């Protein structure tokens, strides 16, 4: 989440009245809800001890002890750059000022603060300032729910049915993660044994959890999102108060040195501003994942299928050779690859070029050069600038396959506007062909690429036909922050993905209507979680099986992408009953974490690839 500093607007509180209230405690000003009962009012005789100073203000704490279960924060941010100049941490002061609710975007939650402060008196200096240890001096952060306004599911549709700024719910810090952090707004806190669960964002901010109980922990110590558990027990660490810079090389699972800082809300998230830059204590042992153990047996009973979103790949991409080596070394050169985000031959140059022949032949040459097989590729160039992504890039899905082992069944390739159909056999009208390209559901999005294949036997005869559908559904762009004002948060593009899931499922269903034992593999970047409505609709309508479930991958190990605090899975394979149950249901599947485990610089794509070993014999 980013926000231009120019767009910052300081709201003069919610209440129009500027009545003068007096002798308020900090806890009374904060109240037990999100919005202060004193918003817009002038308060005086507010006393406290300075716990921290930042570039634009300071944090003031009452002398009240805090009980673990307290709801009203005993601390508050005092906004005023020049006000801080003669004051130091440990000073006892009495101030007056105006209570404001501030946010830099209307999509964010308000921060309660005192603005236009005036020093009424200054008392003793050098008072001891003790941070609250999270989980010890406070409750443990809630582990599943974010807000009482989410109805139990942060991904429920419809979303944005209410807003925190309007509903202003009473805080329940035992149950809701946002309420927990709100109840600590302004407090100086310590996170013991912080674990990094993201790479730093462009501002150097990193998500962590501390020595408290967490759910969804994966083997890398990240937290994987699961149904109705999107990991509110986490907090992002923002810019240090002393002007130092957080490291930019932090990786998933890095253990950090203890962090002390103040709790605030900015840029869409509750965050801790550390007193000084965070430091890495130790990194996870194996820096890179093991290559897949899955090996093709070179026949229909054990074919390997890889899938990889190669992130805006074109012929001259600097990351092309590394993508090639990932396919060879980490995926063990699968017999077949589902690729997404293949750009045309001149990348994001916005001209009439749509062919990706050069991009794909450069990739297959790099794979051969890296010691891999000589793949053949197939794709359908989209109509110029009709499939979304970077203007002129014309991203599309594409297949690579070993021509000694596989071939397209009866070829009759379709064009970008040809709507594929299932014919008796079943076979395809266009092989390969796209699903319903004119349908409004695909506006500015990738049309799935359907193909039918044959396994080439020793005598050169094609047999064991199977179908593939290579998808790249619409993105989550336009989502609101998971800790934003809109509840449940806006899941950007969910209506498009819902329609896309239905169309793709209908197509799969028409293959299965012709022959219920058809072997079908659909894979790619669905841009959605398996447990969220577009994908649950997809499996229900299509009767396909989620390969993660078929292969018994533990739910917390199902991730191919890092976003905010979550390890999450946008890339899936779904297979038909015939594939799921073949060879006694021994389908195998792995997500190979070459990118989620890397630091920002070592990341080649924002997605991890996956590989499966499947039986497509009859
Ligand atoms: C603030 O405190 C001082 C000293 O206790 C007192 O004299 C004064 O009346 C108070 N002001 C208000 C507005 O309550
Ligand atoms: C800080 O202290 C100096 C010296 O006493 C004084 O001149 C100045 O006005 C003070 N600044 C503020 C913002 O109070
Ligand atoms: C949520 O809905 C409110 C009320 O209709 C609207 O003002 C706000 O912009 C919406 N938020 C988002 C993120 O779409
Ligand atoms: C973690 O949760 C368990 C069970 O709820 C509880 O007994 C334990 O005290 C918690 N751990 C910590 C560090 O609080
Ligand atoms: C790309 O390759 C296909 C298949 O070999 C061929 O039909 C097509 O003309 C090529 N396109 C360009 C622009 O070279
Ligand atoms: C790929 O093709 C080249 C040129 O035809 C050939 O020399 C090489 O042996 C092939 N590699 C494999 C792995 O088949
Ligand atoms: C080729 O082999 C397949 C089995 O792999 C067999 O069914 C087919 O009859 C063979 N065809 C010929 C022409 O021998």
XYZ file of C-alpha atoms and ligand atoms in Angstrom:
716
model
C 0.000 0.000 0.000
C 1.412 3.377 -0.828
C 0.083 6.850 -0.642
C 1.400 10.050 -2.121
C 2.347 12.499 0.642
C 0.622 15.195 -1.414
C -2.706 13.514 -0.859
C -2.431 13.720 2.915
C -5.361 15.534 4.379
C -5.791 16.289 8.034
C -9.393 15.873 9.017
C -10.585 18.281 11.657
C -12.247 15.539 13.605
C -15.660 14.061 13.104
C -17.714 16.174 15.456
C -18.373 19.664 14.202
C -18.519 21.106 17.682
C -15.256 22.385 19.143
C -16.463 22.407 22.707
C -13.843 22.526 25.429
C -13.535 19.496 27.623
C -11.140 19.510 30.490
C -8.942 17.349 32.672
C -9.323 14.251 30.594
C -7.228 11.168 31.004
C -5.613 9.621 27.956
C -7.733 6.499 28.450
C -10.900 8.618 28.405
C -9.785 10.358 25.223
C -9.130 7.012 23.509
C -12.356 5.495 24.746
C -13.264 1.859 24.145
C -14.143 2.224 20.459
C -12.238 3.160 17.314
C -13.272 6.821 17.358
C -12.618 9.085 20.307
C -15.696 10.418 22.126
C -13.737 13.714 22.215
C -13.037 13.911 18.467
C -13.064 17.561 17.420
C -12.931 18.832 20.982
C -10.232 20.773 22.767
C -8.893 19.043 25.862
C -6.642 20.411 28.560
C -4.769 19.187 31.599
C -3.849 15.982 29.791
C -0.927 14.599 31.729
C 1.560 11.925 30.871
C 5.167 10.889 30.387
C 6.853 11.011 26.990
C 7.644 7.473 25.837
C 8.971 8.136 22.341
C 9.674 10.920 19.885
C 9.295 10.844 16.135
C 10.024 13.332 13.374
C 6.580 14.975 13.636
C 5.444 14.435 17.188
C 5.724 12.420 20.364
C 3.911 9.693 22.259
C 2.507 10.422 25.677
C 1.554 7.800 28.253
C -0.536 8.235 31.378
C 0.945 7.033 34.628
C -1.784 4.403 34.904
C -0.715 0.783 34.983
C -2.314 -1.338 32.370
C -4.169 -4.545 33.077
C -3.675 -7.195 30.380
C -7.299 -7.041 29.353
C -7.646 -3.229 29.275
C -9.456 -1.928 26.224
C -8.738 1.810 26.415
C -5.178 2.626 25.435
C -3.218 4.618 28.048
C -1.097 6.253 25.329
C -1.685 8.767 22.559
C 0.178 10.384 19.692
C 0.729 14.151 20.026
C 1.156 15.668 16.582
C 3.292 18.809 16.284
C 6.799 19.005 14.943
C 7.987 22.138 16.745
C 6.241 21.110 19.965
C 8.731 18.306 20.507
C 11.893 20.364 20.278
C 12.523 21.066 23.965
C 11.061 17.804 25.220
C 12.702 14.441 25.796
C 11.663 10.901 26.483
C 11.004 10.561 30.213
C 9.658 14.098 30.678
C 6.371 14.416 32.601
C 4.200 17.041 30.914
C 0.690 18.485 31.006
C -0.755 19.636 27.695
C -3.848 20.952 26.040
C -4.745 20.402 22.397
C -7.382 19.259 20.002
C -8.468 15.640 19.661
C -8.404 14.625 16.010
C -9.185 11.530 14.026
C -6.640 11.405 11.217
C -6.223 9.227 8.146
C -4.306 9.867 4.926
C -6.867 8.043 2.749
C -10.592 7.513 3.094
C -9.967 3.757 2.775
C -7.969 3.648 6.008
C -8.878 3.489 9.697
C -8.638 6.737 11.690
C -5.822 7.295 14.174
C -6.802 9.176 17.335
C -4.284 11.905 18.163
C -3.897 15.253 19.897
C -3.032 18.042 17.478
C -2.090 21.715 18.010
C -0.621 20.821 21.400
C 0.242 23.498 23.957
C 2.549 22.768 26.871
C 0.714 23.714 30.065
C 3.443 22.574 32.406
C 6.509 20.445 32.541
C 7.240 18.310 35.608
C 9.984 15.870 36.406
C 12.434 14.548 33.842
C 14.134 11.172 33.516
C 11.062 9.153 34.425
C 11.485 5.494 33.615
C 9.721 4.398 30.449
C 8.810 0.707 30.309
C 7.488 -0.894 27.149
C 4.588 -3.334 27.366
C 5.687 -6.802 26.321
C 3.146 -8.059 23.794
C 1.479 -11.247 24.997
C 2.784 -10.797 28.562
C 1.733 -7.309 29.692
C -1.037 -7.423 27.102
C -3.379 -10.123 25.901
C -2.106 -12.441 23.187
C -3.021 -11.129 19.730
C -6.137 -12.863 18.338
C -5.217 -15.459 15.732
C -8.102 -15.686 13.277
C -10.517 -12.766 12.994
C -9.789 -9.143 12.115
C -12.998 -7.276 12.948
C -16.456 -7.927 14.347
C -17.763 -6.330 11.131
C -16.388 -9.163 8.950
C -19.152 -11.610 9.858
C -16.527 -14.279 10.571
C -14.967 -14.247 7.103
C -12.578 -11.592 5.891
C -13.186 -12.801 2.294
C -16.973 -12.892 2.459
C -18.895 -11.636 -0.576
C -20.481 -9.123 -0.757
C -17.715 -7.098 0.828
C -17.538 -3.515 2.149
C -20.978 -3.950 3.685
C -19.871 -1.722 6.567
C -17.033 0.599 7.520
C -15.210 0.929 10.821
C -15.429 4.727 10.571
C -19.223 4.491 10.434
C -20.048 1.498 12.651
C -17.363 2.440 15.212
C -17.576 -0.904 17.020
C -16.674 -1.371 20.682
C -13.240 -2.974 20.891
C -13.004 -6.680 21.660
C -9.244 -7.280 21.795
C -9.644 -10.913 22.838
C -11.322 -11.879 19.558
C -10.448 -9.385 16.823
C -6.924 -8.578 15.712
C -7.668 -5.024 14.600
C -9.375 -4.332 17.941
C -6.332 -5.746 19.721
C -3.894 -3.385 17.978
C -6.338 -0.452 18.255
C -6.509 -1.027 22.004
C -2.727 -0.540 22.083
C -2.687 2.532 19.839
C 0.158 4.811 20.916
C 1.656 2.353 23.419
C 5.374 1.645 23.570
C 5.624 -2.126 23.150
C 8.206 -4.877 22.831
C 7.987 -7.850 20.480
C 10.099 -10.699 21.808
C 11.676 -13.131 19.343
C 10.270 -11.494 16.222
C 9.990 -13.717 13.157
C 9.942 -12.087 9.697
C 7.105 -13.410 7.577
C 7.461 -11.164 4.538
C 10.095 -9.430 2.509
C 10.300 -5.689 3.151
C 7.957 -3.593 1.020
C 9.242 -0.628 -0.997
C 9.386 1.431 2.227
C 11.421 -1.182 4.122
C 8.472 -2.349 6.240
C 8.390 -6.038 7.230
C 5.634 -8.177 8.771
C 6.418 -10.153 11.926
C 4.932 -12.156 14.753
C 6.517 -12.483 18.172
C 6.847 -15.136 20.867
C 3.078 -15.542 21.158
C 0.849 -18.342 19.872
C 0.174 -18.291 16.141
C -1.868 -20.439 13.770
C -1.054 -21.493 10.208
C 2.714 -21.700 10.734
C 4.421 -23.359 7.754
C 7.764 -25.166 7.769
C 9.535 -21.938 6.808
C 7.935 -20.203 9.845
C 5.699 -18.059 7.639
C 1.954 -17.951 8.344
C -0.280 -19.463 5.681
C -3.745 -18.098 5.143
C -6.497 -20.686 5.495
C -10.282 -20.514 5.398
C -11.475 -17.957 7.985
C -7.960 -17.414 9.307
C -6.027 -14.603 7.622
C -3.452 -14.148 10.418
C -4.360 -11.032 12.409
C -1.772 -12.053 15.058
C 0.873 -10.242 12.985
C 2.126 -6.658 12.822
C 4.133 -4.717 10.275
C 7.285 -2.953 11.444
C 7.496 0.492 9.879
C 10.096 3.252 9.636
C 12.416 3.620 12.638
C 11.813 6.700 14.811
C 15.496 7.649 14.903
C 15.799 8.044 11.130
C 17.804 4.845 10.589
C 16.722 2.505 7.760
C 15.413 -1.018 8.060
C 17.340 -3.627 6.050
C 15.925 -4.436 2.602
C 17.263 -8.003 2.432
C 15.024 -9.620 5.065
C 13.569 -12.976 3.998
C 10.678 -15.210 4.974
C 11.593 -16.956 8.229
C 14.435 -14.656 9.290
C 14.665 -14.351 13.072
C 15.059 -10.721 14.127
C 16.482 -9.101 17.240
C 13.873 -7.960 19.795
C 11.859 -4.950 18.615
C 10.643 -2.038 20.757
C 8.542 0.747 19.302
C 5.212 2.524 19.341
C 1.941 1.157 17.939
C 0.300 3.385 15.364
C -1.838 3.126 12.230
C -0.642 4.437 8.869
C -0.885 3.555 5.174
C -3.666 1.043 5.783
C -2.118 -0.982 8.595
C -1.541 -1.094 12.324
C 2.194 -0.923 12.669
C 5.013 -0.637 15.143
C 7.440 2.204 14.522
C 10.639 0.817 16.058
C 12.876 3.144 18.055
C 15.749 2.093 15.783
C 16.266 -0.079 12.692
C 15.445 -3.762 13.031
C 18.247 -6.288 12.599
C 18.385 -9.895 11.478
C 19.602 -12.360 14.101
C 19.663 -15.468 11.931
C 18.271 -16.842 8.705
C 16.793 -20.257 8.010
C 19.295 -23.000 7.291
C 18.866 -24.099 3.660
C 18.757 -20.750 1.835
C 17.127 -22.338 -1.204
C 14.557 -25.126 -1.434
C 15.430 -28.632 -2.561
C 14.687 -29.430 -6.194
C 11.543 -31.483 -6.693
C 11.864 -35.191 -6.126
C 9.186 -35.885 -8.712
C 10.495 -37.664 -11.788
C 8.714 -38.582 -14.966
C 8.622 -42.262 -15.919
C 8.334 -41.237 -19.564
C 4.979 -42.960 -20.013
C 1.330 -42.111 -19.425
C 1.484 -43.509 -15.885
C 3.907 -40.929 -14.531
C 3.983 -37.715 -16.532
C 5.233 -34.559 -14.856
C 3.381 -31.252 -15.206
C 4.937 -27.962 -14.135
C 3.196 -24.605 -13.761
C 4.900 -21.241 -13.439
C 3.800 -17.601 -13.605
C 6.992 -16.235 -15.151
C 6.129 -12.563 -14.438
C 6.148 -10.521 -17.631
C 8.702 -12.653 -19.441
C 9.877 -11.626 -22.887
C 12.805 -12.415 -25.148
C 15.170 -9.897 -23.554
C 14.047 -10.260 -19.936
C 17.030 -10.273 -17.576
C 15.291 -13.029 -15.601
C 14.769 -15.376 -18.563
C 17.906 -17.513 -18.000
C 16.987 -17.956 -14.309
C 13.436 -18.988 -15.220
C 15.016 -21.555 -17.566
C 17.309 -22.868 -14.843
C 14.403 -23.081 -12.374
C 12.510 -25.259 -14.859
C 15.540 -27.508 -15.391
C 17.069 -27.638 -11.920
C 14.188 -27.158 -9.493
C 11.280 -28.597 -11.490
C 13.397 -31.359 -13.011
C 12.357 -30.497 -16.575
C 8.705 -31.542 -16.473
C 7.243 -33.283 -19.512
C 4.742 -30.460 -19.778
C 4.620 -26.842 -18.558
C 1.729 -24.458 -17.987
C 3.206 -20.929 -18.243
C 1.489 -17.641 -17.422
C 2.553 -14.037 -18.054
C 4.439 -14.684 -21.274
C 4.743 -11.343 -23.067
C 4.985 -10.779 -26.799
C 8.267 -10.610 -28.693
C 9.091 -7.011 -27.792
C 7.683 -7.036 -24.261
C 5.864 -3.955 -23.032
C 6.532 -1.944 -26.202
C 3.081 -0.734 -27.109
C 2.848 -1.524 -30.816
C 1.119 -4.020 -33.122
C 3.381 -6.963 -32.181
C 1.429 -9.758 -30.457
C 3.383 -12.907 -31.397
C 5.408 -14.510 -28.606
C 7.345 -16.858 -30.902
C 10.635 -15.131 -30.174
C 9.953 -14.937 -26.431
C 9.071 -18.624 -26.273
C 11.858 -19.820 -28.586
C 14.360 -17.789 -26.539
C 13.052 -19.497 -23.416
C 13.164 -23.001 -24.903
C 16.713 -22.336 -26.190
C 17.747 -21.193 -22.697
C 16.225 -24.362 -21.237
C 18.199 -26.515 -23.708
C 21.339 -24.517 -22.902
C 20.756 -25.147 -19.187
C 20.848 -28.886 -19.867
C 17.104 -29.361 -20.238
C 15.072 -30.942 -23.014
C 14.205 -29.403 -26.367
C 10.675 -28.241 -25.635
C 8.101 -27.331 -28.255
C 5.806 -24.437 -27.385
C 2.254 -23.519 -28.262
C 0.169 -20.453 -27.478
C -2.484 -18.246 -29.074
C -1.541 -14.599 -29.441
C -4.261 -12.360 -27.968
C -5.753 -9.476 -29.892
C -3.564 -6.468 -29.191
C -4.085 -4.990 -25.715
C -7.274 -6.982 -25.044
C -6.026 -9.318 -22.323
C -4.851 -6.931 -19.595
C -1.413 -6.611 -18.020
C 1.210 -4.033 -18.978
C 0.105 -2.049 -22.062
C 1.709 -3.545 -25.182
C 2.993 -6.607 -23.290
C 0.059 -8.788 -24.370
C 0.652 -11.373 -21.661
C -0.771 -14.788 -22.387
C -0.624 -18.348 -21.144
C 1.482 -20.852 -23.098
C 2.430 -24.529 -23.036
C 5.823 -26.179 -23.323
C 5.964 -29.926 -23.979
C 8.420 -32.654 -24.881
C 7.644 -33.488 -28.512
C 9.154 -36.963 -28.155
C 6.518 -37.809 -25.561
C 3.491 -35.591 -26.186
C 1.705 -34.003 -29.079
C -1.431 -32.034 -29.697
C -4.307 -34.291 -30.647
C -5.766 -33.555 -34.100
C -4.501 -30.018 -34.684
C -6.738 -27.149 -35.697
C -5.416 -24.142 -33.872
C -7.862 -21.352 -33.112
C -7.256 -17.625 -33.328
C -7.645 -15.079 -30.587
C -11.374 -14.627 -31.256
C -12.350 -18.253 -31.942
C -14.567 -19.715 -29.243
C -13.631 -23.291 -28.553
C -16.239 -26.036 -28.359
C -16.287 -29.619 -27.236
C -17.184 -32.047 -30.043
C -18.199 -35.705 -29.730
C -15.221 -37.905 -28.934
C -14.714 -35.764 -26.967
C -12.403 -33.623 -29.047
C -12.003 -29.882 -29.479
C -13.223 -27.706 -32.326
C -10.002 -25.712 -31.950
C -6.863 -27.359 -30.644
C -5.623 -25.310 -29.004
C -8.433 -22.823 -28.588
C -9.643 -20.200 -26.129
C -12.799 -20.252 -24.004
C -15.534 -17.861 -25.113
C -13.142 -14.970 -25.916
C -15.953 -12.501 -26.616
C -17.537 -12.947 -23.202
C -17.512 -9.755 -21.115
C -16.116 -11.780 -18.199
C -12.742 -11.707 -19.970
C -12.578 -7.965 -20.570
C -8.942 -6.982 -20.041
C -8.146 -10.511 -18.906
C -6.589 -13.702 -20.205
C -8.847 -16.187 -21.958
C -8.056 -19.750 -20.844
C -6.076 -21.823 -23.359
C -7.623 -25.277 -23.828
C -5.812 -28.104 -25.587
C -6.116 -31.837 -26.094
C -2.995 -33.982 -26.033
C -1.845 -37.508 -26.781
C 0.945 -39.512 -25.240
C 3.206 -40.896 -27.975
C 3.834 -44.610 -27.529
C 6.967 -46.545 -28.412
C 5.565 -47.361 -31.872
C 4.801 -43.695 -32.527
C 1.039 -44.025 -32.052
C -0.773 -41.395 -30.024
C -2.895 -42.680 -27.168
C -4.219 -41.750 -23.728
C -5.712 -38.391 -24.694
C -6.031 -35.752 -22.013
C -7.184 -32.148 -21.855
C -5.484 -29.155 -20.316
C -6.815 -25.694 -19.479
C -4.200 -23.029 -18.761
C -5.651 -20.088 -16.844
C -4.642 -16.694 -15.621
C -7.719 -15.128 -14.054
C -8.128 -11.400 -13.359
C -5.941 -9.889 -10.661
C -6.765 -8.735 -7.136
C -5.804 -5.159 -8.048
C -8.141 -2.653 -6.383
C -8.399 -4.657 -3.154
C -8.632 -2.578 -0.001
C -6.287 -3.208 2.925
C -7.072 -6.258 5.037
C -6.848 -3.790 7.969
C -8.706 -1.019 6.150
C -11.977 0.793 6.816
C -14.133 -1.364 4.492
C -15.406 -4.566 6.183
C -15.116 -7.185 4.947
C -12.280 -5.729 2.868
C -12.823 -5.251 -0.864
C -11.463 -8.318 -2.709
C -10.532 -6.558 -5.960
C -11.804 -8.206 -9.157
C -13.733 -10.926 -7.292
C -16.817 -10.501 -9.510
C -14.710 -10.941 -12.650
C -13.018 -14.017 -11.232
C -16.378 -15.420 -10.219
C -17.665 -15.094 -13.803
C -14.378 -16.439 -15.190
C -14.517 -19.426 -12.840
C -18.073 -20.176 -13.959
C -17.233 -20.023 -17.679
C -14.157 -22.201 -17.258
C -16.066 -24.681 -15.119
C -18.837 -24.825 -17.757
C -16.302 -25.704 -20.399
C -14.802 -28.447 -18.242
C -18.288 -29.705 -17.516
C -19.045 -29.986 -21.237
C -15.989 -32.248 -21.685
C -17.141 -34.409 -18.786
C -20.684 -34.499 -20.169
C -19.310 -36.094 -23.324
C -17.225 -38.508 -21.294
C -17.245 -38.553 -17.494
C -13.899 -40.377 -17.471
C -12.075 -37.656 -19.405
C -8.662 -36.799 -18.093
C -8.520 -33.052 -17.500
C -5.856 -30.923 -15.856
C -6.529 -27.223 -15.297
C -3.689 -25.176 -13.890
C -2.301 -21.697 -13.618
C -2.594 -18.449 -11.738
C -6.206 -18.263 -10.588
C -5.414 -15.140 -8.512
C -7.603 -16.526 -5.741
C -7.490 -18.781 -2.714
C -8.931 -22.295 -2.935
C -11.409 -21.596 -0.115
C -12.816 -18.355 -1.547
C -16.047 -18.243 -3.496
C -14.750 -18.115 -7.108
C -12.649 -21.230 -6.535
C -15.154 -23.112 -4.404
C -17.721 -22.387 -7.127
C -15.218 -23.611 -9.698
C -14.765 -27.010 -8.067
C -18.473 -27.419 -7.382
C -19.537 -26.599 -10.956
C -16.718 -28.465 -12.707
C -16.475 -31.503 -10.386
C -12.706 -31.082 -10.547
C -10.546 -31.939 -7.530
C -8.064 -29.572 -5.917
C -4.735 -31.336 -6.429
C -3.388 -30.013 -3.098
C -6.152 -31.969 -1.388
C -5.721 -35.039 -3.627
C -1.978 -35.082 -2.874
C -2.575 -34.442 0.848
C -0.377 -31.380 1.032
C -0.815 -29.992 4.575
C -2.939 -26.819 4.404
C -0.180 -24.643 5.875
C 2.258 -25.758 3.153
C -0.088 -24.628 0.374
C 1.520 -21.369 -0.693
C 3.090 -19.915 -3.834
C 3.023 -16.195 -3.038
C 3.690 -13.743 -0.207
C 1.347 -10.812 0.319
C 1.172 -8.592 3.395
C 1.437 -10.951 6.376
C 0.313 -14.048 4.526
C 1.918 -16.962 2.769
C -0.831 -17.775 0.285
C -1.736 -19.818 -2.760
C -2.915 -18.156 -5.975
C -1.572 -20.914 -8.245
C -3.464 -24.182 -8.348
C -3.967 -27.399 -10.266
C -7.380 -28.977 -10.465
C -7.827 -32.446 -11.974
C -10.773 -34.540 -13.082
C -11.927 -37.607 -11.181
C -10.119 -39.933 -13.644
C -6.788 -38.230 -12.882
C -7.450 -37.862 -9.151
C -8.215 -41.559 -8.710
C -5.758 -43.020 -11.247
C -3.181 -45.464 -9.869
C -5.061 -45.667 -6.589
C -5.036 -41.879 -6.097
C -1.261 -41.622 -6.041
C -1.121 -38.199 -7.673
C 1.828 -36.200 -6.354
C 2.273 -32.430 -6.200
C 4.846 -29.979 -4.881
C 5.165 -26.230 -4.572
C 8.805 -25.302 -5.055
C 9.548 -22.161 -3.044
C 12.344 -20.721 -5.189
C 10.875 -17.217 -5.024
C 8.994 -16.941 -1.726
C 12.140 -18.010 0.153
C 14.475 -15.674 -1.739
C 15.183 -12.121 -0.660
C 13.762 -9.311 -2.767
C 16.785 -9.189 -5.018
C 16.948 -12.958 -5.508
C 13.276 -13.158 -6.437
C 12.816 -13.983 -10.123
C 9.029 -14.031 -10.234
C 6.508 -13.018 -7.593
C 5.078 -16.567 -7.786
C 6.586 -19.941 -6.918
C 6.326 -22.698 -9.532
C 4.658 -26.034 -8.806
C 5.065 -29.494 -10.267
C 2.864 -32.591 -10.310
C 3.289 -36.224 -11.273
C 0.115 -37.651 -12.706
C -1.190 -40.821 -14.295
C -3.139 -40.148 -17.507
C -3.364 -43.767 -18.689
C -6.954 -44.833 -19.212
C -6.122 22.251 35.081
O -5.420 21.951 36.264
C -5.144 23.050 37.053
C -4.234 22.643 38.204
O -4.731 21.488 38.816
C -6.448 23.657 37.556
O -6.205 24.814 38.318
C -7.290 24.022 36.351
O -8.559 24.462 36.749
C -7.462 22.865 35.405
N -8.086 23.305 34.183
C -9.184 22.768 33.711
C -9.690 23.352 32.422
O -9.720 21.804 34.221
C 12.775 25.859 23.577
O 13.556 26.429 24.566
C 14.198 27.608 24.147
C 15.152 28.059 25.248
O 14.506 28.028 26.479
C 13.166 28.674 23.810
O 13.777 29.843 23.361
C 12.256 28.111 22.738
O 11.208 29.020 22.484
C 11.689 26.797 23.131
N 10.975 26.243 22.036
C 9.718 25.786 22.112
C 9.109 25.227 20.859
O 9.097 25.801 23.139
C -16.941 1.186 0.835
O -18.229 1.696 0.809
C -18.320 3.060 1.235
C -19.788 3.409 1.357
O -20.441 3.121 0.173
C -17.573 3.922 0.240
O -17.612 5.251 0.637
C -16.122 3.455 0.195
O -15.418 4.156 -0.800
C -16.041 1.966 -0.099
N -14.667 1.537 0.108
C -13.975 0.873 -0.808
C -12.582 0.504 -0.452
O -14.446 0.559 -1.878
C -0.756 -20.471 23.894
O -2.050 -20.984 23.946
C -2.198 -22.008 24.900
C -3.565 -22.594 24.713
O -4.534 -21.607 24.494
C -1.967 -21.431 26.282
O -2.092 -22.448 27.241
C -0.568 -20.853 26.337
O -0.353 -20.227 27.540
C -0.362 -19.857 25.218
N 1.040 -19.486 25.122
C 1.444 -18.326 25.543
C 2.900 -18.035 25.297
O 0.736 -17.527 26.060
C 4.737 -18.010 -34.846
O 4.801 -19.410 -35.007
C 3.662 -19.964 -35.593
C 3.785 -21.468 -35.553
O 5.042 -21.861 -36.021
C 3.474 -19.444 -37.012
O 2.296 -19.956 -37.565
C 3.377 -17.940 -36.934
O 3.350 -17.415 -38.248
C 4.564 -17.355 -36.188
N 4.327 -15.938 -36.020
C 5.248 -15.030 -36.305
C 4.853 -13.602 -36.112
O 6.367 -15.342 -36.670
C 18.236 -30.747 -28.654
O 18.428 -30.501 -30.012
C 19.778 -30.373 -30.387
C 19.837 -29.923 -31.836
O 18.986 -30.700 -32.614
C 20.463 -31.703 -30.144
O 21.805 -31.602 -30.461
C 20.308 -32.055 -28.680
O 20.854 -33.340 -28.441
C 18.876 -32.049 -28.241
N 18.809 -32.189 -26.804
C 18.087 -33.110 -26.203
C 18.128 -33.119 -24.698
O 17.407 -33.903 -26.822
C 1.053 -49.043 -30.825
O 1.098 -49.288 -29.426
C -0.147 -49.174 -28.767
C 0.102 -49.366 -27.291
O 1.081 -48.496 -26.862
C -1.121 -50.181 -29.291
O -2.369 -49.992 -28.679
C -1.267 -49.990 -30.813
O -2.052 -51.024 -31.356
C 0.100 -50.009 -31.501
N -0.101 -49.642 -32.880
C 0.497 -50.269 -33.863
C 0.206 -49.731 -35.228
O 1.227 -51.193 -33.642
